[in-house]
Coordinates of C-alpha atoms in Angstrom, one line a residue:
Chain A
M290 CA 169.4 57.4 60.3
Q291 CA 168.7 60.8 58.8
L292 CA 167.2 61.0 55.2
V293 CA 168.0 63.9 53.0
T294 CA 166.3 64.4 49.7
V295 CA 168.5 66.2 47.2
A296 CA 166.9 67.6 44.0
G297 CA 168.1 69.9 41.3
P298 CA 168.2 70.5 37.6
P299 CA 170.5 68.1 35.6
S300 CA 174.1 69.2 35.9
S301 CA 173.6 71.7 38.7
G302 CA 176.3 69.9 40.8
K303 CA 174.2 67.6 43.0
T304 CA 176.7 64.7 42.8
S305 CA 179.8 67.0 43.5
V306 CA 178.1 68.6 46.5
L307 CA 177.4 65.1 47.9
L308 CA 180.9 64.0 47.4
K309 CA 182.1 67.2 49.3
L310 CA 179.5 66.6 52.0
A311 CA 180.4 62.9 52.4
A312 CA 184.0 64.0 53.0
V313 CA 183.1 66.5 55.8
L314 CA 180.8 64.0 57.4
G315 CA 183.4 61.3 57.1
R316 CA 185.8 63.4 59.1
Q317 CA 183.1 63.7 61.8
G318 CA 183.0 59.9 61.9
K319 CA 179.5 59.7 59.9
R320 CA 178.9 57.5 56.9
L321 CA 176.8 59.1 54.1
G322 CA 175.3 56.7 51.4
V323 CA 173.5 57.7 48.3
V324 CA 170.5 56.4 46.4
K325 CA 170.6 57.9 42.9
F326 CA 167.4 58.1 40.8
D327 CA 168.0 58.8 37.1
C328 CA 165.7 58.7 34.0
L329 CA 168.2 57.2 31.6
T330 CA 171.6 55.8 32.2
G331 CA 174.0 57.7 34.6
R332 CA 177.5 57.3 35.4
D333 CA 177.3 58.8 38.8
K334 CA 177.3 55.5 40.6
D335 CA 181.0 55.0 39.4
V336 CA 181.9 58.3 40.9
F337 CA 180.4 57.4 44.3
D338 CA 182.0 53.9 44.2
A339 CA 185.4 55.4 43.3
A340 CA 185.0 57.7 46.3
G341 CA 184.1 54.8 48.5
I342 CA 180.5 56.0 49.2
P343 CA 177.9 53.3 49.3
C344 CA 175.6 54.0 46.3
A345 CA 172.6 52.2 44.8
A346 CA 171.2 53.6 41.5
G347 CA 168.0 53.1 39.6
Q348 CA 166.8 54.2 36.1
S349 CA 163.1 55.0 35.6
G350 CA 163.4 54.2 31.9
A351 CA 159.9 54.2 30.3
L352 CA 158.2 55.2 33.5
C353 CA 157.5 58.6 34.8
P354 CA 160.6 59.4 36.8
D355 CA 158.7 60.9 39.7
H356 CA 156.4 58.1 40.1
F357 CA 159.3 55.7 39.8
F358 CA 161.1 57.6 42.7
V359 CA 158.2 57.4 45.1
C360 CA 157.4 53.7 44.4
N361 CA 161.0 53.0 45.4
A362 CA 161.6 55.5 48.2
S363 CA 160.8 53.1 51.1
D364 CA 163.0 50.4 49.6
A365 CA 165.8 53.0 49.3
H366 CA 165.3 53.8 53.0
A367 CA 165.5 50.1 53.9
W368 CA 168.6 49.8 51.9
G369 CA 170.2 52.7 53.8
L370 CA 169.3 51.0 57.1
S371 CA 170.7 47.7 56.0
R372 CA 174.0 49.3 55.1
G373 CA 174.3 51.0 58.5
L374 CA 174.4 54.5 57.1
D375 CA 174.2 57.6 59.4
V376 CA 172.9 59.7 56.6
L377 CA 171.2 58.6 53.4
A378 CA 171.0 61.1 50.6
V379 CA 168.3 60.4 48.0
E380 CA 169.3 62.2 44.9
S381 CA 167.0 62.7 41.9
A382 CA 167.7 64.3 38.5
G383 CA 165.6 64.6 35.6
L384 CA 162.4 65.0 37.6
C385 CA 160.5 67.5 35.7
N386 CA 160.6 70.9 37.2
R387 CA 156.8 70.6 38.2
C388 CA 157.8 68.0 40.9
A389 CA 159.7 67.6 44.0
P390 CA 160.9 64.5 45.8
H391 CA 160.8 66.3 49.2
V392 CA 159.2 64.4 52.1
E393 CA 157.6 65.8 55.2
G394 CA 159.9 65.2 58.2
A395 CA 163.2 64.7 56.2
L396 CA 165.7 67.4 55.4
A397 CA 165.0 68.7 51.9
V398 CA 167.9 70.1 49.9
C399 CA 167.8 71.8 46.5
V400 CA 170.9 72.4 44.3
V401 CA 170.9 75.1 41.8
D402 CA 173.8 76.7 39.9
N403 CA 174.6 80.2 39.3
L404 CA 174.9 79.7 35.6
S405 CA 171.3 78.5 35.2
G406 CA 169.9 82.0 34.6
I407 CA 168.3 84.6 36.8
D408 CA 164.8 83.4 36.4
T409 CA 165.6 79.7 37.4
P410 CA 164.8 80.1 41.2
A411 CA 161.2 81.2 40.2
K412 CA 160.9 78.6 37.5
I413 CA 161.9 75.3 39.0
G414 CA 159.0 75.2 41.3
P415 CA 158.4 73.1 44.3
M416 CA 161.9 71.5 44.4
L417 CA 163.3 74.8 45.4
R418 CA 160.1 76.4 46.9
L419 CA 159.6 73.5 49.4
A420 CA 163.2 72.9 50.2
D421 CA 164.8 73.5 53.6
V422 CA 168.3 74.3 52.2
V423 CA 169.2 75.7 48.9
A424 CA 172.8 74.9 47.9
V425 CA 174.0 77.4 45.2
T426 CA 176.9 76.0 43.2
K427 CA 179.3 77.3 40.4
G428 CA 179.7 80.6 42.3
D429 CA 183.5 80.5 41.4
V430 CA 182.9 81.4 37.8
V431 CA 180.4 84.3 38.0
S432 CA 180.8 87.7 39.4
Q433 CA 180.2 88.3 43.0
A434 CA 177.2 90.6 42.1
E435 CA 175.6 87.8 40.1
R436 CA 175.9 85.5 43.1
E437 CA 174.2 88.1 45.2
V438 CA 171.4 88.7 42.8
F439 CA 170.9 85.0 42.2
A440 CA 170.8 84.3 46.0
F441 CA 168.4 87.1 46.4
R442 CA 166.1 85.5 43.9
V443 CA 166.3 82.1 45.6
R444 CA 165.5 83.8 48.9
R445 CA 162.5 85.6 47.3
A446 CA 161.1 82.3 45.9
N447 CA 161.7 80.5 49.3
P448 CA 162.3 82.9 52.2
R449 CA 162.2 79.9 54.7
A450 CA 165.2 78.2 53.3
T451 CA 168.8 78.5 54.4
V452 CA 170.7 79.5 51.4
L453 CA 174.4 78.3 51.2
F454 CA 177.1 78.7 48.6
V455 CA 178.7 75.3 48.1
S456 CA 181.6 74.7 45.6
G457 CA 181.7 71.3 44.0
L458 CA 185.3 72.0 43.0
T459 CA 186.9 73.1 46.4
G460 CA 184.2 72.0 48.8
Q461 CA 184.0 75.5 50.1
G462 CA 180.6 75.7 51.9
A463 CA 180.4 71.9 52.5
E464 CA 181.1 72.4 56.2
A465 CA 177.9 74.7 56.5
L466 CA 175.9 72.1 54.7
A467 CA 177.2 69.3 57.0
H468 CA 176.2 71.5 59.9
V469 CA 172.6 71.7 58.8
V470 CA 172.5 68.0 57.9
A471 CA 173.7 67.3 61.4
G472 CA 170.7 69.1 62.8
A473 CA 168.3 67.3 60.6
P474 CA 165.5 65.0 62.0
A475 CA 166.0 61.3 62.0
T476 CA 163.7 59.4 59.6
P477 CA 163.1 56.0 61.2
T478 CA 160.8 54.9 58.4
L479 CA 159.3 56.3 55.1
D480 CA 156.2 54.1 55.3
G481 CA 153.3 56.5 55.8
A482 CA 155.4 59.5 55.4
S483 CA 154.0 62.3 53.0
L484 CA 155.5 63.8 50.0
R485 CA 155.5 67.6 50.3
F486 CA 154.1 67.9 46.9
T487 CA 151.7 65.8 44.7
M488 CA 153.1 63.9 41.7
P489 CA 151.6 64.8 38.3
A490 CA 148.3 63.5 37.3
A491 CA 148.1 60.6 34.8
V492 CA 146.8 58.9 32.8
C493 CA 146.5 59.8 29.1
S494 CA 146.9 57.7 25.9
Y495 CA 150.5 58.8 25.7
C496 CA 151.2 57.3 29.1
L497 CA 150.2 54.1 27.5
G498 CA 152.6 54.1 24.6
Q499 CA 150.5 56.2 22.0
R500 CA 152.9 57.9 19.5
K501 CA 150.5 59.2 17.0
I502 CA 149.7 63.1 17.2
G503 CA 146.2 64.5 16.8
T504 CA 142.9 64.7 18.7
D505 CA 141.7 61.3 17.4
H506 CA 144.5 59.7 19.3
Q507 CA 144.1 61.5 22.6
M508 CA 142.2 59.9 25.5
G509 CA 142.0 60.2 29.2
N510 CA 143.5 63.1 31.1
V511 CA 144.1 65.6 28.3
R512 CA 144.2 69.3 28.6
K513 CA 144.1 71.9 25.9
M514 CA 145.7 75.2 25.7
D515 CA 143.9 78.4 24.7
F516 CA 145.6 79.8 21.7
P517 CA 144.7 83.5 21.1
R518 CA 142.7 84.0 17.9
E519 CA 143.3 86.8 15.5
P520 CA 140.2 89.1 15.2
A521 CA 138.5 88.5 11.9
Chain B
M772 CA 147.6 86.3 60.4
T773 CA 144.0 87.2 60.1
R774 CA 144.1 89.6 63.0
K775 CA 147.4 91.2 61.9
Y776 CA 146.3 91.5 58.2
P777 CA 142.6 91.7 57.7
T778 CA 143.1 92.0 54.0
F779 CA 145.5 91.5 51.3
A780 CA 146.0 95.2 50.9
A781 CA 147.5 95.4 54.4
I782 CA 149.8 92.6 53.6
W783 CA 151.0 94.2 50.3
E784 CA 151.7 97.4 52.1
A785 CA 153.7 95.7 54.9
L786 CA 155.4 93.1 52.9
P787 CA 155.4 93.9 49.1
P788 CA 157.3 90.6 48.1
A789 CA 154.4 88.6 49.5
R790 CA 152.9 88.8 46.0
D791 CA 155.7 86.5 44.8
F792 CA 153.9 83.6 46.7
F793 CA 151.0 83.8 44.2
A794 CA 153.0 84.7 41.1
A795 CA 155.5 81.9 41.5
Q796 CA 152.8 79.2 41.8
G797 CA 150.6 80.4 39.2
L798 CA 147.7 81.2 41.5
P799 CA 145.3 84.0 40.7
M800 CA 146.5 87.2 42.4
P801 CA 144.2 88.0 45.3
A802 CA 142.0 91.1 45.3
P803 CA 143.3 93.8 47.7
E804 CA 140.1 94.0 49.6
A805 CA 139.8 90.2 50.2
A806 CA 140.5 88.6 53.5
P807 CA 143.3 86.0 53.3
A808 CA 141.1 83.1 54.8
D809 CA 138.3 83.8 52.3
Y810 CA 140.7 83.7 49.3
F811 CA 142.1 80.5 50.2
A812 CA 138.7 78.9 51.0
A813 CA 137.3 80.0 47.7
L814 CA 140.2 78.4 45.5
T815 CA 138.7 76.0 43.0
P816 CA 139.6 72.3 43.0
D817 CA 141.4 72.8 39.7
A818 CA 143.6 75.6 41.1
L819 CA 144.4 73.5 44.2
A820 CA 145.3 70.5 42.0
E821 CA 147.7 72.7 40.1
V822 CA 149.6 73.7 43.2
G823 CA 149.3 70.1 44.5
T824 CA 147.8 70.6 47.9
D825 CA 144.7 71.4 49.7
A826 CA 143.4 74.9 50.9
A827 CA 144.4 74.6 54.6
T828 CA 148.0 73.4 53.8
L829 CA 148.4 76.2 51.2
F830 CA 147.1 78.8 53.8
A831 CA 149.7 77.5 56.2
R832 CA 152.4 77.8 53.7
F833 CA 151.5 81.3 53.0
A834 CA 151.6 82.1 56.6
D835 CA 155.2 80.5 56.8
F836 CA 156.2 82.5 53.7
L837 CA 155.0 85.9 55.3
A838 CA 156.8 85.0 58.5
A839 CA 160.1 84.3 56.8
L840 CA 160.0 87.4 54.4
P841 CA 161.8 89.7 57.0
R842 CA 164.8 87.5 56.4
L843 CA 165.2 89.2 53.0
R844 CA 166.3 92.2 54.9
A845 CA 169.1 90.3 56.7
D846 CA 172.4 91.9 55.4
A847 CA 176.0 91.0 55.8
P848 CA 177.3 91.3 59.4
R849 CA 179.3 94.5 60.4
V850 CA 182.8 93.6 61.3
A851 CA 185.1 95.7 63.4
S852 CA 187.9 93.2 63.4
L853 CA 188.6 89.7 62.0
T854 CA 190.9 87.4 64.0
V855 CA 192.5 84.2 62.7
R856 CA 194.2 81.9 65.3
G857 CA 196.6 79.2 64.1
G858 CA 195.7 75.4 63.8
T859 CA 197.9 72.7 62.5
G860 CA 199.4 72.2 58.9
K861 CA 199.1 69.1 56.8
D862 CA 202.2 67.6 58.6
G863 CA 200.6 68.0 62.0
R864 CA 202.8 70.8 63.1
P865 CA 201.3 73.8 64.9
E866 CA 200.7 76.9 62.9
R867 CA 202.0 79.9 64.8
L868 CA 199.4 82.6 63.8
D869 CA 197.5 85.2 65.7
L870 CA 196.3 87.6 63.0
T871 CA 193.9 90.4 63.6
L872 CA 192.6 92.6 60.7
V873 CA 190.4 95.6 60.8
P874 CA 188.7 97.4 58.0
G875 CA 191.0 99.1 55.5
D876 CA 193.7 96.4 56.0
V877 CA 195.3 94.6 53.1
V878 CA 197.2 91.3 53.3
A879 CA 198.6 89.3 50.5
L880 CA 198.5 85.6 50.5
V881 CA 201.4 84.0 48.8
G882 CA 202.5 80.4 48.1
P883 CA 202.3 77.8 45.5
T884 CA 199.1 75.9 44.5
G885 CA 198.1 73.6 47.1
S886 CA 199.9 75.3 49.9
G887 CA 196.5 76.1 51.7
K888 CA 195.4 79.4 50.5
S889 CA 191.8 78.2 49.5
R890 CA 191.6 76.3 52.8
F891 CA 192.4 79.5 54.7
L892 CA 189.7 81.3 52.8
A893 CA 187.2 78.5 53.6
D894 CA 188.0 78.8 57.2
V895 CA 187.4 82.5 57.2
E896 CA 184.2 82.1 55.4
W897 CA 182.7 79.4 57.6
L898 CA 184.1 81.2 60.7
A899 CA 186.0 78.0 61.7
D900 CA 185.8 77.1 65.3
G901 CA 188.4 74.4 65.6
D902 CA 186.1 72.2 63.5
T903 CA 187.8 72.2 60.2
P904 CA 190.8 70.0 59.1
T905 CA 193.2 72.9 60.0
G906 CA 191.8 73.3 63.5
R907 CA 191.9 77.1 63.0
R908 CA 189.7 79.5 65.0
V909 CA 188.2 82.6 63.4
L910 CA 186.7 85.3 65.5
L911 CA 184.6 88.4 64.6
D912 CA 185.1 91.3 66.8
G913 CA 187.1 89.1 69.1
K914 CA 184.2 86.6 69.6
T915 CA 183.4 83.1 68.5
A916 CA 180.3 83.1 66.4
D917 CA 177.5 80.8 67.5
A918 CA 175.9 78.2 65.1
A919 CA 173.1 80.4 64.1
G920 CA 175.4 83.3 63.5
R921 CA 177.7 81.2 61.5
L922 CA 174.8 80.1 59.2
A923 CA 173.4 83.5 58.9
A924 CA 176.9 85.0 57.9
S925 CA 177.4 82.0 55.5
G926 CA 177.8 83.3 51.9
R927 CA 177.6 87.0 53.1
L928 CA 180.9 87.5 54.9
V929 CA 183.3 87.1 52.0
A930 CA 183.0 88.8 48.6
Q931 CA 185.2 87.2 45.9
L932 CA 186.9 88.8 43.0
S933 CA 188.7 86.3 40.8
Q934 CA 190.2 86.3 37.3
N935 CA 188.1 83.1 36.6
M936 CA 184.9 85.0 37.1
H937 CA 182.7 86.3 34.2
F938 CA 179.5 88.1 33.8
V939 CA 176.9 85.6 32.4
M940 CA 173.6 87.5 32.8
D941 CA 171.9 88.7 29.6
L942 CA 171.4 92.3 30.9
T943 CA 172.9 95.7 30.2
V944 CA 175.3 97.3 32.7
R945 CA 172.5 99.6 34.0
E946 CA 169.8 97.0 34.3
F947 CA 172.2 94.7 36.0
L948 CA 173.4 97.2 38.6
I949 CA 169.8 98.2 39.4
A950 CA 169.1 94.5 39.9
H951 CA 172.0 94.3 42.3
A952 CA 171.0 97.5 44.2
E953 CA 167.4 96.2 44.4
S954 CA 168.6 92.9 45.9
R955 CA 170.1 94.9 48.7
L956 CA 166.8 96.7 49.0
L957 CA 168.5 100.0 48.5
A958 CA 166.0 103.1 48.5
D959 CA 167.4 104.6 45.4
A960 CA 168.7 101.8 43.1
P961 CA 169.2 104.1 40.0
A962 CA 171.4 106.5 41.8
A963 CA 173.4 103.6 43.3
A964 CA 173.8 102.1 39.7
E965 CA 175.1 105.4 38.3
A966 CA 177.6 105.8 41.1
V967 CA 179.1 102.4 40.3
E968 CA 179.2 103.0 36.6
G969 CA 181.2 106.2 37.3
L970 CA 183.7 104.5 39.5
A971 CA 184.0 101.5 37.1
N972 CA 184.7 103.9 34.2
A973 CA 187.3 105.7 36.2
L974 CA 189.1 102.4 36.7
A975 CA 188.8 100.9 33.2
G976 CA 191.1 101.8 30.5
E977 CA 188.3 102.1 27.9
P978 CA 185.0 103.7 28.9
F979 CA 181.7 102.0 28.5
G980 CA 178.1 103.3 28.6
P981 CA 175.1 102.1 30.7
D982 CA 173.4 100.4 27.8
T983 CA 176.4 98.1 27.0
A984 CA 175.6 94.4 27.4
L985 CA 177.3 92.9 30.4
T986 CA 178.6 90.1 28.2
A987 CA 180.1 92.5 25.6
L988 CA 182.4 94.1 28.1
S989 CA 186.1 93.6 27.5
G990 CA 188.2 91.8 30.2
G991 CA 189.4 95.1 31.7
Q992 CA 186.0 96.7 31.7
S993 CA 184.4 93.6 33.3
R994 CA 187.1 93.5 36.0
A995 CA 186.6 97.3 36.7
L996 CA 183.0 96.9 36.9
M997 CA 183.2 93.9 39.3
I998 CA 185.6 95.9 41.4
A999 CA 183.5 99.0 41.7
D1000 CA 180.4 96.9 42.3
V1001 CA 182.0 95.0 45.1
A1002 CA 183.4 98.4 46.7
R1003 CA 180.0 100.1 46.6
L1004 CA 177.1 97.7 46.2
C1005 CA 178.2 94.6 48.1
A1006 CA 177.7 94.5 51.8
S1007 CA 180.3 91.8 52.6
P1008 CA 183.0 93.2 54.9
I1009 CA 185.7 91.0 53.6
V1010 CA 186.9 90.8 50.0
L1011 CA 189.0 88.1 48.6
V1012 CA 191.0 89.2 45.5
D1013 CA 192.4 86.3 43.5
E1014 CA 195.0 87.8 41.1
I1015 CA 193.8 90.9 39.2
E1016 CA 195.3 90.5 35.8
N1017 CA 196.8 93.5 34.2
A1018 CA 194.0 94.1 31.8
G1019 CA 194.4 98.0 31.5
I1020 CA 193.1 98.7 35.0
D1021 CA 195.0 100.5 37.7
R1022 CA 195.4 97.6 40.1
R1023 CA 196.7 99.7 42.9
K1024 CA 193.7 102.1 42.6
A1025 CA 191.4 99.1 42.5
I1026 CA 192.7 97.9 45.9
S1027 CA 192.5 101.5 47.4
L1028 CA 188.8 101.7 46.2
L1029 CA 188.1 98.6 48.3
T1030 CA 190.0 99.5 51.3
G1031 CA 188.5 103.0 51.1
S1032 CA 185.0 101.4 51.3
G1033 CA 185.9 99.8 54.6
K1034 CA 186.7 96.3 53.4
I1035 CA 189.2 94.0 54.8
V1036 CA 191.1 92.8 51.7
L1037 CA 192.7 89.4 51.4
M1038 CA 194.7 89.2 48.2
A1039 CA 196.1 86.1 46.6
T1040 CA 198.7 87.4 44.3
H1041 CA 202.2 86.8 42.9
D1042 CA 202.3 90.4 41.5
P1043 CA 205.2 92.3 43.4
L1044 CA 203.6 95.6 42.8
L1045 CA 200.2 94.5 44.4
A1046 CA 202.0 92.5 47.1
L1047 CA 203.8 95.7 48.2
T1048 CA 200.5 97.6 48.6
A1049 CA 199.6 95.2 51.3
G1050 CA 200.8 95.7 54.9
R1051 CA 201.6 92.0 55.5
R1052 CA 202.2 88.9 53.5
L1053 CA 201.0 85.5 54.7
V1054 CA 203.4 82.8 53.4
F1055 CA 201.6 79.6 52.9
A1056 CA 203.4 76.1 52.9
A1057 CA 202.0 72.6 53.7
G1058 CA 198.6 73.8 54.5
A1059 CA 199.6 76.3 57.1
V1060 CA 200.9 79.9 57.4
A1061 CA 204.6 79.4 57.6
A1062 CA 205.5 83.1 58.0
V1063 CA 203.9 86.5 58.3
I1064 CA 206.0 89.2 56.7
E1065 CA 205.5 92.8 57.6
T1066 CA 206.2 95.0 54.5
S1067 CA 209.6 96.5 55.4
P1068 CA 210.7 100.2 54.9
E1069 CA 213.2 99.0 52.1
E1070 CA 210.4 97.2 50.4
H1071 CA 208.2 100.2 50.6
A1072 CA 211.0 102.4 49.1
S1073 CA 211.0 99.8 46.2
L1074 CA 207.4 100.6 45.5
A1075 CA 208.2 103.9 43.5
A1076 CA 210.7 102.1 41.2
L1077 CA 208.4 99.1 40.7
A1078 CA 205.4 101.5 39.9
E1079 CA 207.6 103.4 37.5
A1080 CA 208.5 100.1 35.7
D1081 CA 205.0 99.1 35.8
A1082 CA 203.8 102.4 34.2
K1083 CA 206.5 101.9 31.5
L1084 CA 205.1 98.5 30.7
A1085 CA 201.7 99.8 30.7
A1086 CA 202.8 102.6 28.2
L1087 CA 204.4 100.0 26.0
R1088 CA 201.2 97.9 25.9
D1089 CA 199.3 101.0 24.9
S1090 CA 201.9 101.7 22.3
L1091 CA 201.6 98.2 21.0
R1092 CA 197.8 98.6 20.8
R1093 CA 198.0 101.7 18.7
G1094 CA 200.6 100.3 16.3
G1095 CA 203.5 102.2 17.8
S1096 CA 207.1 101.3 18.5
L1097 CA 208.3 99.1 21.4
C1098 CA 211.5 100.3 23.0
F1099 CA 212.3 99.9 26.7
S1100 CA 215.1 101.2 28.7
Q1101 CA 216.0 101.2 32.3
E1102 CA 216.6 105.0 32.4
K1103 CA 214.0 107.5 32.8

């Protein structure tokens, strides 16, 4: 089984891209399944169910979504094996931009959309910087020039990556993505595999449920900003 | 790397975008005289914790980043000819098609929604090799592209101009055109930007200046700017035009601007005037090209009369805008 991590900002089109990818892989006789990690409730499982794509979904709720993801990654992999999948896509939204779910030895895909702003490729950090493939969506609503400028910024942030334009509407570009997925390494197990990027450090009093604001209520891993002072 | 680039100054000179590696991760910018190995070895535990890795891994990532930078220069492929060989339609019937287009050619794609125009374009864009639902084969310069060539061309082969497209960036016309020229790594970006502005203004009904915000352009101005930009600043050898609406721009001039820039133009249109500017029309039905119609001499002869009617309509629109009268007659 090949494991593919799929990360991207909320509403960037991850689910649509996976639906189109599943259709292309299906025509090639390969079965794609999805494990969807969400922060709060998500309705994406219904969408996958309706398309006949095996899907398991989990919500991190009160936990840090990144930690929730990594604690469940091996189990997600085992689920994929038990369902006899050829390709397991692990989709995560709502991870903060600091993090990335990408794993060494598994194909890492980042989904970003053309509407998200010209500085987004530089801003979203390791989920793009450490990806093998960047799928750029919503190219059908912006000008050709903006598509090109955006793709250039993506390449500058991660020159190693293969940049593909994928339309979640028409599926244009999904064949190219399927081609890259077909060449991805197999992931026999996730036990002992390494994340490409560390998870954020914890623990401070707010991790433990503190709601009060102010220095008196802050303990543990607390970092203070330097605010510029007006000269007297 | 240490042998090739003893200091960061040597790296900055050979590969200026290498600085992005540090800026994007919030790492301190290296001193020019520093040796790369020394810089990474001297990073503090705090700085390393911030980027989530150790010094050796970060150094290796920087080496990978440098090795990949020349890919930024990779531009769209040059295409002397584009060939599309037929596959099968949705009903399984063979598609009788062997079409070869060269730079400057214009073909119109006609047929109702769902007849297969989008799929045709997707086949061209992915250089289909009998491996898409249509079974079509697309050849560049008479040859099938290999896997690496297909991926490299992906997204660079076909530029798109559609009436659903809008400018969304919060930039002025000049800033935006310079950003586009810079993304092509052109030597003189401001000059390139100025040339596109001139062309766009020649196409647009109402002129606009370089300091106009992109998002404040009218429909016609936006379309004119997109067309001029694709003609001059976009490297893609093939342009798909999806129905240019009549927003005060000269549509035939727009198409000739594209062909004059050496593009192959595929035009999805149901506008008779535009369709007649094409040498051929591909008629789509049931997911396949059902017929290829060469523009006949009689049709060419109709072009003058159609253009005249179109000019009359344009004059009426103009009159309406100015608060004038609306009288139309078939006579001159």
